[in-house]
Short mmCIF file of C-alpha atoms in Angstrom, two decimals:
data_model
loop_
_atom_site.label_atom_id
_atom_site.label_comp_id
_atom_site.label_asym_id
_atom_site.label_seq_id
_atom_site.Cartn_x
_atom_site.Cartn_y
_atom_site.Cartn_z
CA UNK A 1 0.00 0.00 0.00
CA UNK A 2 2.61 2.50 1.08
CA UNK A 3 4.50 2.08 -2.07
CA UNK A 4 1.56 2.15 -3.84
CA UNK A 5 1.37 5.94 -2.82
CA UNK A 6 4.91 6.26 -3.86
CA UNK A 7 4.78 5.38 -6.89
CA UNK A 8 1.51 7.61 -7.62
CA UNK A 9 3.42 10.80 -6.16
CA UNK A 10 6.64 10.01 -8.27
CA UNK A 11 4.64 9.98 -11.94
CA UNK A 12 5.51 13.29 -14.11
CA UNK A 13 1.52 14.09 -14.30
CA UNK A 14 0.98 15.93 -11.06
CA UNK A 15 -1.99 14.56 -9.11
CA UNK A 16 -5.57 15.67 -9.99
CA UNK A 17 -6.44 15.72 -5.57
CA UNK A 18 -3.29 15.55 -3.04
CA UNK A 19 -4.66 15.78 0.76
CA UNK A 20 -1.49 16.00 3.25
CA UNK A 21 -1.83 15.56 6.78
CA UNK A 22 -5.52 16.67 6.67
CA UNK A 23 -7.33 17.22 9.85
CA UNK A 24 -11.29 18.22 10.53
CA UNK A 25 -12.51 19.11 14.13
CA UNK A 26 -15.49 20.16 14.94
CA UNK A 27 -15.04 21.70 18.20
CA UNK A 28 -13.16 19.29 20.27
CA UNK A 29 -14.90 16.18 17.95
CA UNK A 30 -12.01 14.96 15.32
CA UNK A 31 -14.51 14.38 11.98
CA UNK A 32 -11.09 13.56 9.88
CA UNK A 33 -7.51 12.89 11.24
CA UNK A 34 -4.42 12.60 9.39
CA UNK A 35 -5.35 12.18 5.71
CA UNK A 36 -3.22 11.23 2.77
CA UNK A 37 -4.51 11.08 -0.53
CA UNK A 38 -3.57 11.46 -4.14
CA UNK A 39 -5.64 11.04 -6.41
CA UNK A 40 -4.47 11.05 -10.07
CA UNK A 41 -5.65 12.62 -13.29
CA UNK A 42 -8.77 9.97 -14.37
CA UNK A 43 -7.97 7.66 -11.67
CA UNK A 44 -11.61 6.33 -10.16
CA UNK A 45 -11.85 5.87 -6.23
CA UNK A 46 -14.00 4.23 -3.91
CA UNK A 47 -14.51 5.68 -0.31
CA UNK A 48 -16.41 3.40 2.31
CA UNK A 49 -16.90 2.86 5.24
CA UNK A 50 -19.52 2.92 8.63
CA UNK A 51 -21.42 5.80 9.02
CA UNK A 52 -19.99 8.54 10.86
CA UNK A 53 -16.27 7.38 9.24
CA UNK A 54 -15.72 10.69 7.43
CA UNK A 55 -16.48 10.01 4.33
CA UNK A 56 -18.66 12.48 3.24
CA UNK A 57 -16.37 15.12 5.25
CA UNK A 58 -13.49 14.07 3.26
CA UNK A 59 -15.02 14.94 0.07
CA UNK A 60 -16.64 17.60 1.18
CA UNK A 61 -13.19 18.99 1.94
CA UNK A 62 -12.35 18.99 -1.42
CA UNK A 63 -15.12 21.34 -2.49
CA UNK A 64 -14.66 23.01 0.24
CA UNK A 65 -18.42 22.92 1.76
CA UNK A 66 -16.16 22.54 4.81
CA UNK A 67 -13.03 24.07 5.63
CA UNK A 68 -10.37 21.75 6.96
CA UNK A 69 -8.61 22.42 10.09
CA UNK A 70 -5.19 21.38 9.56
CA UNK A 71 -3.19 19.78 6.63
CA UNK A 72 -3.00 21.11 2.84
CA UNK A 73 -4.91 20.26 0.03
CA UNK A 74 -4.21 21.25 -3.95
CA UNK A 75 -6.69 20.62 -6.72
CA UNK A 76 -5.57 20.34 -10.12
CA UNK A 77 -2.49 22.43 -8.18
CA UNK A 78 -4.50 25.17 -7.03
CA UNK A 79 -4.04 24.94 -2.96
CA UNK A 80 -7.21 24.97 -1.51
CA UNK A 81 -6.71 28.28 1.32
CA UNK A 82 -9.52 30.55 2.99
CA UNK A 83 -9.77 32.73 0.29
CA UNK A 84 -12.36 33.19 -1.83
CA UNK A 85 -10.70 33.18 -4.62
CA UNK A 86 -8.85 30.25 -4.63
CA UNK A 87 -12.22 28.12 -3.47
CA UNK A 88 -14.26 29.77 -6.43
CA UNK A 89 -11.24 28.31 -8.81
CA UNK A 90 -11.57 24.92 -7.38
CA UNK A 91 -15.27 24.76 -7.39
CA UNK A 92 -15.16 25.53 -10.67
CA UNK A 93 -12.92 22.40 -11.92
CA UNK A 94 -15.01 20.26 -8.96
CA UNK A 95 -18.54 18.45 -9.73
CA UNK A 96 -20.36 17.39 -7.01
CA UNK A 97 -23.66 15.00 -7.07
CA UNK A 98 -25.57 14.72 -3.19
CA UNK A 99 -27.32 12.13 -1.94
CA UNK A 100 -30.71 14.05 -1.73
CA UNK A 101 -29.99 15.22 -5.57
CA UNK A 102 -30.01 19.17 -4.06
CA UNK A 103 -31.58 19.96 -7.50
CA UNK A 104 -33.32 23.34 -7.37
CA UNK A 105 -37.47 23.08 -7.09
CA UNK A 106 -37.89 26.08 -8.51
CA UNK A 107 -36.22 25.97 -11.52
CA UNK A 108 -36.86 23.59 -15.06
CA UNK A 109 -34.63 20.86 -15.80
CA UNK A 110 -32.68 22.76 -18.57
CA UNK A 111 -32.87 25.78 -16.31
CA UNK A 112 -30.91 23.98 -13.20
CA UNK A 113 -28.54 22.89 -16.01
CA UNK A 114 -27.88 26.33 -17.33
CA UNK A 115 -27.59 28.31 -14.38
CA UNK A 116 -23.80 28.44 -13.13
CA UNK A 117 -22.45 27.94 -16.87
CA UNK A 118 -24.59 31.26 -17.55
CA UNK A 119 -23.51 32.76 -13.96
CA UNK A 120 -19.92 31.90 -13.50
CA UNK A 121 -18.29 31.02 -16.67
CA UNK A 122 -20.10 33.29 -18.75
CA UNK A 123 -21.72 31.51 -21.38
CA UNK A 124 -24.54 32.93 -23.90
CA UNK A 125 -28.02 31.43 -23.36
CA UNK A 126 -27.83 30.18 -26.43
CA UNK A 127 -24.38 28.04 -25.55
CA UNK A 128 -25.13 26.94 -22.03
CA UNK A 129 -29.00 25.52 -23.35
CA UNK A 130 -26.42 23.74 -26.49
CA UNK A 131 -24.34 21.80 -23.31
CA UNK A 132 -27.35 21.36 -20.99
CA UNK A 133 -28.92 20.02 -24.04
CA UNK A 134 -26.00 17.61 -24.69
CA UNK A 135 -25.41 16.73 -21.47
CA UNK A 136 -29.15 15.86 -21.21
CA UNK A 137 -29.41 13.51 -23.61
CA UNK A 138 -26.26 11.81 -22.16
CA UNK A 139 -28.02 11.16 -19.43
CA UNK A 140 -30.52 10.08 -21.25
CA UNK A 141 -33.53 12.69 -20.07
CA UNK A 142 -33.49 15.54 -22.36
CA UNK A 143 -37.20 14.69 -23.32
CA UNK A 144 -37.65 16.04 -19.62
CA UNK A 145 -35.94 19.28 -19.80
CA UNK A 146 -38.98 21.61 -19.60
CA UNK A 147 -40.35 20.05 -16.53
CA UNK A 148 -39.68 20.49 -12.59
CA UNK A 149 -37.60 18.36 -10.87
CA UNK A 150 -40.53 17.33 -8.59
CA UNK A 151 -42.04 15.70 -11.58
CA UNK A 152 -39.59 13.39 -12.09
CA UNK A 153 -38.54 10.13 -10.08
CA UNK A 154 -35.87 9.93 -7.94
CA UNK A 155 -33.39 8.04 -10.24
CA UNK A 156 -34.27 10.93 -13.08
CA UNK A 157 -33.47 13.60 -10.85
CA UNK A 158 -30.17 12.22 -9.65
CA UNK A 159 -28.92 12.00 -13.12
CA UNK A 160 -30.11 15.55 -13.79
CA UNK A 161 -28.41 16.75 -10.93
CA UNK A 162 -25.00 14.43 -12.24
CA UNK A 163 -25.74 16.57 -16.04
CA UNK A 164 -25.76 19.52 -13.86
CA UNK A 165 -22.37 19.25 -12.70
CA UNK A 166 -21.19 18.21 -15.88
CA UNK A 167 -22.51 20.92 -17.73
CA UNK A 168 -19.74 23.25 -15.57
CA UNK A 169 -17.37 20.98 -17.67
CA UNK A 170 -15.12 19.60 -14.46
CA UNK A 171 -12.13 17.83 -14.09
CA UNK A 172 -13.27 15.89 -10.90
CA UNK A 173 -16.39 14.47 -9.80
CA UNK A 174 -17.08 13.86 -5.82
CA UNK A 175 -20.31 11.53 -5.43
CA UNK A 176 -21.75 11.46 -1.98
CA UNK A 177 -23.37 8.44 -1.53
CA UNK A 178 -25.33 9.42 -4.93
CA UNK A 179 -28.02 6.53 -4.61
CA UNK A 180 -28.29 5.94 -0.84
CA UNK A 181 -31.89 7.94 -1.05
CA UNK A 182 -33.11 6.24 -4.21
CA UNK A 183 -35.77 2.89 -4.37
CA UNK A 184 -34.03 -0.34 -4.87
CA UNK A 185 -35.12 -0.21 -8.76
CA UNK A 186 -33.74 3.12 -9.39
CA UNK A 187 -29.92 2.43 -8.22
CA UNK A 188 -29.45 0.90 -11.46
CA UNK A 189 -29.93 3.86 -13.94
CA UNK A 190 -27.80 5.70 -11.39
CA UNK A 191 -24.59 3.82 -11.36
CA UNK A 192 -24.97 3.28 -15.53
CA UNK A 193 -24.64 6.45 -15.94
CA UNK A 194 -21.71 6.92 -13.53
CA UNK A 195 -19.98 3.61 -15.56
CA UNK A 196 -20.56 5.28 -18.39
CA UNK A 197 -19.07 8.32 -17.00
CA UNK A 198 -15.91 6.78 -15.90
CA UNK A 199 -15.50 4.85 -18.74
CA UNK A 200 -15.42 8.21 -20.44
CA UNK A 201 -12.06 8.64 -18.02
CA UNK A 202 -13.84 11.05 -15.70
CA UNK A 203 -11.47 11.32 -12.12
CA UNK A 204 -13.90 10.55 -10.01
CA UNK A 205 -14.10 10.01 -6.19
CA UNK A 206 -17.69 8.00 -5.21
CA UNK A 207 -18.30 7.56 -1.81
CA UNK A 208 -20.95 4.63 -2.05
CA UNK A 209 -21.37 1.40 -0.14
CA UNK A 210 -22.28 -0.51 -3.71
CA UNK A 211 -19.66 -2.65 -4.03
CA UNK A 212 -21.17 -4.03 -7.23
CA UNK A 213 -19.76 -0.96 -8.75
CA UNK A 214 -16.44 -0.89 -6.94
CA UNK A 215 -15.86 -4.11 -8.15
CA UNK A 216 -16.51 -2.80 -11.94
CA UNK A 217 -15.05 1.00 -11.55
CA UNK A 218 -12.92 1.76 -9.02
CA UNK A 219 -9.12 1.96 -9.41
CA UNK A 220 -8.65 1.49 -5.81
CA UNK A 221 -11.32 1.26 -3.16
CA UNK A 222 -10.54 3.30 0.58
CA UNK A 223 -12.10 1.74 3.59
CA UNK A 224 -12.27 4.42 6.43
CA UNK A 225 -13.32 4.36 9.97
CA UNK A 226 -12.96 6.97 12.70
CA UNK A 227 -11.80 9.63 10.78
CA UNK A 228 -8.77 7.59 9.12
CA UNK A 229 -7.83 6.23 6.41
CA UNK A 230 -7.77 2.65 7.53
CA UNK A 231 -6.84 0.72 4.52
CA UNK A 232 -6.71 0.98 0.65
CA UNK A 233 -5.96 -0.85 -2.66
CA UNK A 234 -7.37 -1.85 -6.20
CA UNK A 235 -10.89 -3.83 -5.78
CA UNK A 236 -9.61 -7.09 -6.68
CA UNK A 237 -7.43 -7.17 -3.67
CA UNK A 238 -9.45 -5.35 -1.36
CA UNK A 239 -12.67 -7.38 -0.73
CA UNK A 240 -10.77 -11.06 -1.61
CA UNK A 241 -7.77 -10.37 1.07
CA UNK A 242 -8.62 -7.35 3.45
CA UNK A 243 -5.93 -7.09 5.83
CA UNK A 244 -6.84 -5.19 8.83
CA UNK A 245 -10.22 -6.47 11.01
CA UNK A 246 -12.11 -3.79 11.21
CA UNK A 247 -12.11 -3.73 7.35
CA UNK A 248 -12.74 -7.53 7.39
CA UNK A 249 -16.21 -6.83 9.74
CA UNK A 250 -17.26 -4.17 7.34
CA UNK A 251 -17.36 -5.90 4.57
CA UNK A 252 -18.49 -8.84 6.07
CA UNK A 253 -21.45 -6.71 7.01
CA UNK A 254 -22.19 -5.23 3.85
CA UNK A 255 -21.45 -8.00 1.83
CA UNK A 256 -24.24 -10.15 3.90
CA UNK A 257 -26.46 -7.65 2.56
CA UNK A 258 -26.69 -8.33 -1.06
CA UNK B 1 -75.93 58.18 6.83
CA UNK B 2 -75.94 60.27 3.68
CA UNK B 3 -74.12 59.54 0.77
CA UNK B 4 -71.97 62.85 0.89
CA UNK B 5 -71.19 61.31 4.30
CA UNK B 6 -70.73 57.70 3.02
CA UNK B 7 -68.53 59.83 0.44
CA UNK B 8 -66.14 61.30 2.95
CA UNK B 9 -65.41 58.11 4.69
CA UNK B 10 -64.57 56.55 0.98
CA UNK B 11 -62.05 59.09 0.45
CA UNK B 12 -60.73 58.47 4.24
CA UNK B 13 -60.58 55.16 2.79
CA UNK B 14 -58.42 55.95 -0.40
CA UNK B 15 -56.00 57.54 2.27
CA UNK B 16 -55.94 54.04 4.02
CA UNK B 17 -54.97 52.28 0.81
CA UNK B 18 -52.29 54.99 0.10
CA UNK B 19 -50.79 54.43 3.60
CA UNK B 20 -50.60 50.93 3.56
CA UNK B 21 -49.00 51.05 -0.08
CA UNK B 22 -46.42 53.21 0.73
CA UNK B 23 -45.61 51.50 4.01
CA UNK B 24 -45.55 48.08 2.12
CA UNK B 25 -43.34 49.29 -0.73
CA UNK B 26 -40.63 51.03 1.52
CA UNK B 27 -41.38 48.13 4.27
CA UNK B 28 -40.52 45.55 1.36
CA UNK B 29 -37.27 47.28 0.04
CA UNK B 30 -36.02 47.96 3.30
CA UNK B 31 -36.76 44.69 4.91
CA UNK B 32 -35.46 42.78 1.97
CA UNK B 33 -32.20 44.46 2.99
CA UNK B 34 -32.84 43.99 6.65
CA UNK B 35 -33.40 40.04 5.74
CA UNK B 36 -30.07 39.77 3.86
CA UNK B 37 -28.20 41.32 6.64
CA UNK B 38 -29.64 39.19 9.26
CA UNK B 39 -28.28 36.13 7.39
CA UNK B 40 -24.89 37.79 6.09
CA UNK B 41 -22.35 35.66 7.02
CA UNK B 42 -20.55 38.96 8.42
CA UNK B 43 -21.44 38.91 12.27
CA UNK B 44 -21.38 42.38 12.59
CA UNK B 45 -23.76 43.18 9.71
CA UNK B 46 -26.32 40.60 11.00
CA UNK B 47 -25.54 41.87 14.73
CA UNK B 48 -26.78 45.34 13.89
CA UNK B 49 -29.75 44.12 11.80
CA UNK B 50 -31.05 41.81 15.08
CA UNK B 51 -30.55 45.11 17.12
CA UNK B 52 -32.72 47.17 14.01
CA UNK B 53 -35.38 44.56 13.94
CA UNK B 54 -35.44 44.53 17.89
CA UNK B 55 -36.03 48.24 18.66
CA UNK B 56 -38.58 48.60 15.53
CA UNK B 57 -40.92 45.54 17.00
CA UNK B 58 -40.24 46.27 20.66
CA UNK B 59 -41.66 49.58 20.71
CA UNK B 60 -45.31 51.06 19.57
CA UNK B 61 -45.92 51.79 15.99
CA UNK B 62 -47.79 54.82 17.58
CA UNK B 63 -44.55 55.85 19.61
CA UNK B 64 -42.30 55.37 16.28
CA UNK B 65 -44.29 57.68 14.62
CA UNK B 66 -44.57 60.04 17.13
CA UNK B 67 -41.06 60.28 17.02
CA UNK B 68 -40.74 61.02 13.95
CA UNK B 69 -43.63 63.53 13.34
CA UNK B 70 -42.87 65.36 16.68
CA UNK B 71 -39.96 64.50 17.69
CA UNK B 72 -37.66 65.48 14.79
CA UNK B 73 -38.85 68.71 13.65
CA UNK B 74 -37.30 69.59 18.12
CA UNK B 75 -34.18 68.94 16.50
CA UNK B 76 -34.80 70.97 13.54
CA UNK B 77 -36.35 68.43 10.91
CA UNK B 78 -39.25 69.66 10.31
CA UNK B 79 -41.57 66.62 7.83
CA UNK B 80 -44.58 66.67 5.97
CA UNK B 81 -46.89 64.69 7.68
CA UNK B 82 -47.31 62.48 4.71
CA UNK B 83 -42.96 61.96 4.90
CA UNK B 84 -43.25 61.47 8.20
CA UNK B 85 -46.24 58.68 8.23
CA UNK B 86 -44.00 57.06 5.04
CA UNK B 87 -40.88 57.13 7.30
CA UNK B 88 -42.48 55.58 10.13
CA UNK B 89 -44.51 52.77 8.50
CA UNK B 90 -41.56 51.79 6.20
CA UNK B 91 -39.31 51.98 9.17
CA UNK B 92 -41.90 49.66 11.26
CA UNK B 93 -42.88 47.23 8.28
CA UNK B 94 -39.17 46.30 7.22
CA UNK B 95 -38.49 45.31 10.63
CA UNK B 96 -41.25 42.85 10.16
CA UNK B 97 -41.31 41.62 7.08
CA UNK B 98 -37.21 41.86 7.29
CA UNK B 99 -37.70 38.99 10.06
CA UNK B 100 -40.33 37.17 8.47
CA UNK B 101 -38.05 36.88 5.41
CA UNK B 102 -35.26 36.15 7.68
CA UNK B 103 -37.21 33.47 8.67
CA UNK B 104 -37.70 32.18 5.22
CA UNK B 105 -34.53 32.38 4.15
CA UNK B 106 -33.39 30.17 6.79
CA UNK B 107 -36.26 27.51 6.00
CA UNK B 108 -34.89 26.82 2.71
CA UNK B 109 -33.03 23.48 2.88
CA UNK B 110 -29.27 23.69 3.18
CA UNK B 111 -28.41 21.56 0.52
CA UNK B 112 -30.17 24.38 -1.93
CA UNK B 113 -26.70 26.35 -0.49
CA UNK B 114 -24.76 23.67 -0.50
CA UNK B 115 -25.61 23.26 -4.29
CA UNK B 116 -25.18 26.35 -5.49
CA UNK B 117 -21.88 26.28 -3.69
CA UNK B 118 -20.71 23.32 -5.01
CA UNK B 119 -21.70 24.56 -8.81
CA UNK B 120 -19.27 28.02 -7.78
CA UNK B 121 -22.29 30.20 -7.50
CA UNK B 122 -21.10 33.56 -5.79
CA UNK B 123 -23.55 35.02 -3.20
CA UNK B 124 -25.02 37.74 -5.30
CA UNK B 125 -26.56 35.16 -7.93
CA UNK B 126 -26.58 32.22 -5.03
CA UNK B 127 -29.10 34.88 -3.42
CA UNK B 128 -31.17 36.04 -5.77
CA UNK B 129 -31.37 32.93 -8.32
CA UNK B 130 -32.04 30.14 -5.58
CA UNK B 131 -32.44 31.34 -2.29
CA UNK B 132 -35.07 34.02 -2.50
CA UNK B 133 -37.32 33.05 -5.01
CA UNK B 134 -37.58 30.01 -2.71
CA UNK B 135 -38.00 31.71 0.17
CA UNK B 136 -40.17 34.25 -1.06
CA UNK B 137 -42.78 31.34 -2.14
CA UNK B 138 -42.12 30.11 1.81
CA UNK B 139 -42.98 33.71 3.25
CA UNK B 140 -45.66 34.49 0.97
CA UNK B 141 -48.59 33.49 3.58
CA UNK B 142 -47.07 35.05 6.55
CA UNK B 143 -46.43 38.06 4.57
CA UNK B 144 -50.25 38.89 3.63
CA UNK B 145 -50.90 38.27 7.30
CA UNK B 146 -48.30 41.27 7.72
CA UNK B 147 -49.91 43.44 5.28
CA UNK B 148 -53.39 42.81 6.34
CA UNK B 149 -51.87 44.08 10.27
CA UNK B 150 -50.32 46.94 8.45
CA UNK B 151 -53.57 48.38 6.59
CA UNK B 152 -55.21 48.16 9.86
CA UNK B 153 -52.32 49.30 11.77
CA UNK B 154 -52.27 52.77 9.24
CA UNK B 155 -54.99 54.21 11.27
CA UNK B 156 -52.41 55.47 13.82
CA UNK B 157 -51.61 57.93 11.29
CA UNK B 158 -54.90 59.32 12.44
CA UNK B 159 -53.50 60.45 15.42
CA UNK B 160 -50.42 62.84 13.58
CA UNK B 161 -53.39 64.48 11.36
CA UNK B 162 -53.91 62.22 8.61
CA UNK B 163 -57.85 61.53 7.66
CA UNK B 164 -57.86 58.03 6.55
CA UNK B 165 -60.91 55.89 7.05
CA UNK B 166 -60.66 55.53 11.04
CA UNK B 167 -60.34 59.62 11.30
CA UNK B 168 -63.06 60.14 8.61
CA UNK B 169 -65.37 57.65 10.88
CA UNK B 170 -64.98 59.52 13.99
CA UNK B 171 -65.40 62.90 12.11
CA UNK B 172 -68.74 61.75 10.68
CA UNK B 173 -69.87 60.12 14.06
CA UNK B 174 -69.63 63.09 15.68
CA UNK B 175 -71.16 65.10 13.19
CA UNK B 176 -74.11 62.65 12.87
CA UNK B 177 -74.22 61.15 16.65
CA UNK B 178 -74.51 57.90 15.24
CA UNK B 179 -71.24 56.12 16.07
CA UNK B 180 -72.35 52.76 15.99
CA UNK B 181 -73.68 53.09 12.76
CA UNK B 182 -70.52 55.30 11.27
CA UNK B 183 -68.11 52.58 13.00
CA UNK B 184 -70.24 49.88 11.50
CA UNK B 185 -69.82 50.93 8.10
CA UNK B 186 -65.83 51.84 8.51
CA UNK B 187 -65.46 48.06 10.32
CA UNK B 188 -67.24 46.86 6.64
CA UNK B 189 -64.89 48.64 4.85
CA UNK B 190 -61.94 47.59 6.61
CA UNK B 191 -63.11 44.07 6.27
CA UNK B 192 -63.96 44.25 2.60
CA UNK B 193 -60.37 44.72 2.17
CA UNK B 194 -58.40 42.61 4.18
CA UNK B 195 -60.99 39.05 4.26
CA UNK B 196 -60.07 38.85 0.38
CA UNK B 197 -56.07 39.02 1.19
CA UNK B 198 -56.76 36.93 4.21
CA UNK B 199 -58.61 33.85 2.18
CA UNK B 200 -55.39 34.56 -0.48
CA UNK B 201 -52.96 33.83 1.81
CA UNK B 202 -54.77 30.65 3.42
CA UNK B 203 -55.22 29.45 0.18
CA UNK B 204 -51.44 30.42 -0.99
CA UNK B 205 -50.55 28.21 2.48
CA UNK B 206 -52.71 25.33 1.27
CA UNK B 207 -51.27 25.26 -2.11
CA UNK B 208 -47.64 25.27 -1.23
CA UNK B 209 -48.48 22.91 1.52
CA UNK B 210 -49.91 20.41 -1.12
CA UNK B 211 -46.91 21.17 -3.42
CA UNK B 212 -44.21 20.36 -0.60
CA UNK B 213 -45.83 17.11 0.00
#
């Protein structure tokens, strides 16, 4: 594992995501301790782990929905600091897709599509409705892009809100537990589109207890618990030889599930 | 009554309506601003508007105006009454509808932030493009309530000379000796303007009800 790392950090292509000695309190409560992470340039990762692990906070580091405490992070070599600026850059190369889809109510399909593009980058009307409308049918709903996102099922809105981050054309995309609110027969439509999405060499970082699409996707799955990083390595090796125990019970729990 | 009389107490009545406009308009501009500073992330902005919107509703709209109608002009600001009555109402009405809205603001979910974040939406479009058009639909019942409280409440403006609909009541109840009468007919009139906005906002409050379900 350790020279696994290693050898990531020595390639000439500077990492896409490098967390160093990354902490998170909250108050006195340590949410994250001690990260390491590099993550390069199309590389797909896994997060897991029990609830309350730091999963979510991890990632939501990245974006910067929370500050970190301690530590250093650089995205696409921008270092994440307090100022604005240099959060706005990274939020602008980093897609993000929520568990509860976040999409706005208010607002058509195309419209939550074409908002930011128009907003931060800059784009016409007439360009950002071209991507939306691209990005749309990629997702394979742009016969829905007139309507409201309450009109549309829980497995359509999650891939509208997965075209909406696409549509700001980023280099990473952070997936927090993207199907964990969906019904049982909507998961499916979910993770095809995320396949197809990393097939497409997306980076990605998908924080997800379906290991179905671990197996299939991920580069390397991360098992965390506590706040650490407890173990790591490519999917093959992970769930058919975990080394550490608390990793073994986990799996053994979520496994028993399916 | 006569109809000259009935008359008199209509145009009292156009006064009314001109009072609670102008305190509504100002009362919306201001307390839109009073709402946004009460949820500024800068502690000091939102520190001051909690002080603004504590003072406004912890003291008498009668006393505010007072204030302003006699109490300035001992400095050496002398107002027109109808300035004065504007001042006061709009300072009064922003401090309410500036908490309502901070209210509303607050109820919309976080993730609508976190969103809007996450897609690098500065707070200027953040604001106006997601938050408040969804708070506005959240506020828009308690906000009639406010206005039908203000077009009642603009008969205090009676009492620095104005003669809306309460004053042109007691004018013609003294003149005809028939109060009960004269303050039936200006309680109709009252109520034949703000039962309509009242059913409008239970119904609004139905309809988003059925809508967030």
């Amino acid at each position: 594992m350790a020279t696994a790392t290693i050898a990531n950090s020595t390639q000439s292509t500077s990492p896409m995501i490098a967390m160093e000695h990354v902490e998170k309190w909250y108050g006195a409560y340590k949410a994250l301790s001690d990260i390491n992470l590099t993550v390069r340039t199309g590389e797909k990762i896994v997060l897991c782990g029990p609830s309350g692990s730091g999963k979510s906070t991890l990632i939501r580091c990245i974006n910067h929905l929370e500050a970190y405490s301690k530590g250093r992070i650089l995205v696409g070599g921008v270092q994440l600091g307090e100022s604005a600026k240099t959060i706005d850059a990274v939020r602008r190369e980093v897609g993000m897709v929520f568990q509860q889809f976040n999409l706005f109510p208010h607002l058509t399909i195309l419209q939550n599509c074409t908002l930011s593009p128009m907003r931060t980058r800059g784009l016409s009307k007439i360009q950002a409705e071209a991507t939306a409308r691209r990005l749309l049918e990629r997702v394979r709903i742009l016969e829905q892009a007139d309507k409201y996102p309450a009109q549309l099922s829980g497995g359509q809105q999650q891939r509208v809100a997965i075209a909406r981050a696409l549509c700001m054309e980023p280099k990473v995309m952070l997936f927090d537990e993207p199907t964990s609110a969906l019904d049982p027969e909507m998961v499916k439509e979910v993770l095809d589109t995320m396949i197809s999405l990393a097939d497409d060499g997306m980076t990605m970082i998908v924080v997800t207890h379906e290991m179905g699409f671990a197996r299939q996707v991920a580069d390397r799955v991360i098992f965390m618990a506590e706040g650490s990083i407890v173990e790591e390595g490519p999917p093959a090796e992970f769930f058919t030889n975990p080394k550490h125990d608390r990793t073994k019970k986990f799996l053994g729990e979520i496994l028993r599930g399916h | 009554m006569s109809g000259q009389e009935l008359l008199f107490l209509l145009s009292g009545l156009k006064w009314t309506l001109a009072l609670s406009a102008v305190g509504f308009v100002g009362g919306a501009i201001f307390g839109l601003l009073i709402a946004l500073a009460r949820t500024s992330p800068n502690k000091t902005i939102a520190k001051a508007a909690e002080y603004y919107i504590g003072i406004f509703q912890g003291t008498p709209l009668l006393m505010q105006l007072f204030v302003v109608y006699f109490g300035l002009p001992l400095i050496g600001l002398r107002l027109d009454a109808w300035i004065a009555v504007a001042i006061g109402f709009t300072l009064h009405a922003s401090a309410y509808l500036g908490e309502i809205w901070r209210g509303a603001i607050q109820a919309v979910p976080r993730g609508q932030t976190e969103a809007a974040n996450a897609l690098a939406l500065k707070y200027w479009p953040r604001t106006r493009d997601i938050i408040l058009p969804q708070a506005l639909r959240i506020s828009l019942p308690a906000t009639i309530g406010f206005l039908v409280q203000l077009i009642k409440g603009t008969s205090l403006a009676a009492l620095v000379g104005f003669t809306e609909l309460s004053l042109a009541g007691k004018f013609i109840a003294n003149q005809t000796f028939r109060p009960l009468v004269v303050y039936g007919v200006v309680g109709i009139l009252y109520f034949l303007i703000c039962w309509p906005l009242s059913l409008y906002g239970a119904r609004l409050e139905r309809k988003f009800a059925a809508a967030s379900r």
